[in-house]
Each structure stands twice: as structure tokens, then as C-alpha cells.
CSV table of C-alpha atoms and ligand atoms in Angstrom, one decimal:
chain,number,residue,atom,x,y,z
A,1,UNK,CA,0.0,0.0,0.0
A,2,UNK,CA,1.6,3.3,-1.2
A,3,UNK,CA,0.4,5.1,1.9
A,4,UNK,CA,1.6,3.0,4.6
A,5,UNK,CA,5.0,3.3,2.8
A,6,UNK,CA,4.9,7.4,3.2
A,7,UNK,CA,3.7,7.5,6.3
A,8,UNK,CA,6.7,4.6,6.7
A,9,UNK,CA,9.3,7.4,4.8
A,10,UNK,CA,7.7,10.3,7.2
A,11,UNK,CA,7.8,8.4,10.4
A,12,UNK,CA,11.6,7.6,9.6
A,13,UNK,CA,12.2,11.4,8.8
A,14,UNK,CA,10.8,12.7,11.6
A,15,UNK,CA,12.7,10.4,14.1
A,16,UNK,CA,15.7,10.7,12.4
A,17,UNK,CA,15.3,14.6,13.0
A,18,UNK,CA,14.3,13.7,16.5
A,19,UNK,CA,17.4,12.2,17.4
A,20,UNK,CA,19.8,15.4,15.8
A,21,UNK,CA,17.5,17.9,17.3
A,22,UNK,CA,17.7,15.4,20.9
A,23,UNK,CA,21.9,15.1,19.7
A,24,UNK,CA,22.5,19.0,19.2
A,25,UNK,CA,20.0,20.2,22.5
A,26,UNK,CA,22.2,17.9,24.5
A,27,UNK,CA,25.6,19.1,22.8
A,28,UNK,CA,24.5,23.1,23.5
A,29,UNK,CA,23.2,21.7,27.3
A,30,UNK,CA,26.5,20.8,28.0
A,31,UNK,CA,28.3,24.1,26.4
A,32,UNK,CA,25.9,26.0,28.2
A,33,UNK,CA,26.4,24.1,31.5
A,34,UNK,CA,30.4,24.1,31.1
A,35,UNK,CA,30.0,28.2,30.6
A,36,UNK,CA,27.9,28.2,33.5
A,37,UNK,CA,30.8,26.3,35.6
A,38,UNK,CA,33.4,28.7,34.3
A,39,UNK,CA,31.5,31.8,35.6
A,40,UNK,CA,30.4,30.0,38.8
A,41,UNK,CA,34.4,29.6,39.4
A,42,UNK,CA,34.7,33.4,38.7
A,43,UNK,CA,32.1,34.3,40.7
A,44,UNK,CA,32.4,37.2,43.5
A,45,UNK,CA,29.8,38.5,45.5
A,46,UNK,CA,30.2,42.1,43.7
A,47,UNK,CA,28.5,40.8,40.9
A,48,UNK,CA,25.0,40.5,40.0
A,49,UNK,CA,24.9,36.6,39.1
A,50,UNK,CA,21.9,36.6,37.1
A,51,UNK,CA,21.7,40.2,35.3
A,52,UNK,CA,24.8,41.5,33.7
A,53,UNK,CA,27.1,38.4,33.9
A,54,UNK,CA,24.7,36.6,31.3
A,55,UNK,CA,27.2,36.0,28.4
A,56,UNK,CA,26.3,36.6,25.3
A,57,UNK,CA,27.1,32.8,24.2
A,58,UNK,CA,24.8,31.9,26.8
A,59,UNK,CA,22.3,33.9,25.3
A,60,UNK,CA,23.2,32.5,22.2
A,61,UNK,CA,23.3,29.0,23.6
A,62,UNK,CA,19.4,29.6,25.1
A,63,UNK,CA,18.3,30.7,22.0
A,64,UNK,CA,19.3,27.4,20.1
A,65,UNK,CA,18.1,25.2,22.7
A,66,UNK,CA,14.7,27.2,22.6
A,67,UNK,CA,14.5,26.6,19.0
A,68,UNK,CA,15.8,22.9,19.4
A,69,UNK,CA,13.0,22.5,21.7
A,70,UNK,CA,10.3,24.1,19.6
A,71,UNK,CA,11.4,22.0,16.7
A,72,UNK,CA,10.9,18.5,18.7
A,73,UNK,CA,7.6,19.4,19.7
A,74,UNK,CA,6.7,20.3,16.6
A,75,UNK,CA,8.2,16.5,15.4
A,76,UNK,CA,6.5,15.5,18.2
A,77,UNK,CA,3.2,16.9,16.8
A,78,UNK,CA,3.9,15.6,13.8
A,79,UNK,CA,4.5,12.2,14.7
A,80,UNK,CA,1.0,12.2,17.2
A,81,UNK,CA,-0.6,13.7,13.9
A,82,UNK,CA,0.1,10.3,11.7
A,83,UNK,CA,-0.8,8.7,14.7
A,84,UNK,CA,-4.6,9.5,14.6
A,85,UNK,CA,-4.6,9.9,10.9
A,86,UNK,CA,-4.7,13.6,10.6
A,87,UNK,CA,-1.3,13.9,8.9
A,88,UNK,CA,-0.4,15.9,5.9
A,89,UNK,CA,-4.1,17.8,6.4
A,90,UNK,CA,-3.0,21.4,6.0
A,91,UNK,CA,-4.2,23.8,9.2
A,92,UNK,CA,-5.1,26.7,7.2
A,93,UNK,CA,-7.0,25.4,3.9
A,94,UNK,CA,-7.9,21.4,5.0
A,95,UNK,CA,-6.6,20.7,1.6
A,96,UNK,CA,-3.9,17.5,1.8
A,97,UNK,CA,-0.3,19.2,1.7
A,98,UNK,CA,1.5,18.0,-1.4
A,99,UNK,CA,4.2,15.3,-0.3
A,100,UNK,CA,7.3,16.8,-1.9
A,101,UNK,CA,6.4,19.7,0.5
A,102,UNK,CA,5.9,16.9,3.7
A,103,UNK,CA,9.2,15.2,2.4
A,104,UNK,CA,11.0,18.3,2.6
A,105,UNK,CA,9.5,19.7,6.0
A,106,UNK,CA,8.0,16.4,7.6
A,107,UNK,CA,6.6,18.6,10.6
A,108,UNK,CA,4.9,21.3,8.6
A,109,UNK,CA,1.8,21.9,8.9
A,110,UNK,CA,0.6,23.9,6.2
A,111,UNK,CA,0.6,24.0,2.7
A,112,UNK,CA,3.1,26.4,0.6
A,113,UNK,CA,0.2,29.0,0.0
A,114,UNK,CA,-1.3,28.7,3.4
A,115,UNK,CA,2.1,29.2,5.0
A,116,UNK,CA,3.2,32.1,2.7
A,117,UNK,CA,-0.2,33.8,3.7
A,118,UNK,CA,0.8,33.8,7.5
A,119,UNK,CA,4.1,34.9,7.0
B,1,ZN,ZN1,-3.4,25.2,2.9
């Protein structure tokens, strides 16, 4: 059955994007952990530990894992999604998203117009 095998090709994407996103939040958890070390070891009590002192790889480093952690609950979403059946259903039109589109971006949820429109 050609479905069952694209729904086999999306499943496999989106875990295989699972695991970098899970492999890259972890690498950046542990940068931002070992800058975190580093400025604990600094530390004095003249400075304001959470305001100023903020690095700005840290900040950097945060914002990744933000958007690491967005993008697995979006896989996440997508993966429930094929689980009940409402896969590749676009969110703004209800039309079936075209599957080039869904092998490009497994996770999206919107056609190409729909999601130009929101943009
Ligand atoms: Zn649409």
C-alpha cells in the first residue's frame, strides 16, 4: 500500500530529526552548562549573578536550545498527527499538503500558499 510506505518514509524522517535535534539540544546543554561552571568559578559577590554576567554565548546557547526545543515538539506533533490519521491535512485550507512539500518539511503543517499567507 503506497500510503503505509509514506507515512513509513515520514515516520523515519521525523525520528531521524528527533534524534539530531535530541543530539544537538544535549551538545549546546552541555556548552551552556560548562559556561555556566566557568562563571560560577569566577564568581564574587560584587557581581550580580543573574543580570549582567549573562554572556552573550549563553544567550546564544538559550536561544538554540529554545528553537531545538520548539522543533521537537513540533516532530512531536507531527509524529502524534500520523498517529490518529490527521497527517499531511494542512491547518489553514484542510486541503492534503503536497508530499514533496511533507518530504521536505515532515513537521509542517501547512501548505506552501497557506504558509506564505501567515508569513
Ligand atoms: Zn493550505
Amino acid at each position: 500500500m503506497p500510503a503505509t510506505t509514506f507515512d513509513d518514509e515520514i515516520r523515519a524522517a521525523l525520528a531521524e530529526r528527533r534524534a539530531a535535534l535530541r543530539a544537538l539540544l544535549e551538545s549546546h546543554a552541555d556548552e551552556t552548562e560548562r559556561i555556566r561552571s566557568d562563571r560560577d568559578a569566577e564568581y564574587d559577590d560584587e557581581h550580580d549573578l543573574e543580570g549582567s554576567t549573562l554572556s552573550a554565548g549563553w544567550q546564544l546557547l538559550d536561544g538554540l536550545q529554545r528553537k531545538e526545543l520548539r522543533e521537537i515538539a513540533e516532530v512531536d506533533a507531527a509524529l502524534a498527527r500520523l498517529a490518529d490519521g490527521s497527517y499531511g491535512i494542512c491547518a489553514g485550507c484542510g486541503e492534503p499538503i503536497p508530499r514533496d512539500r511533507l518530504r521536505a518539511r515532515p513537521a509542517a503543517t501547512r501548505c506552501v500558499a497557506c504558509a506564505s499567507r501567515t508569513r
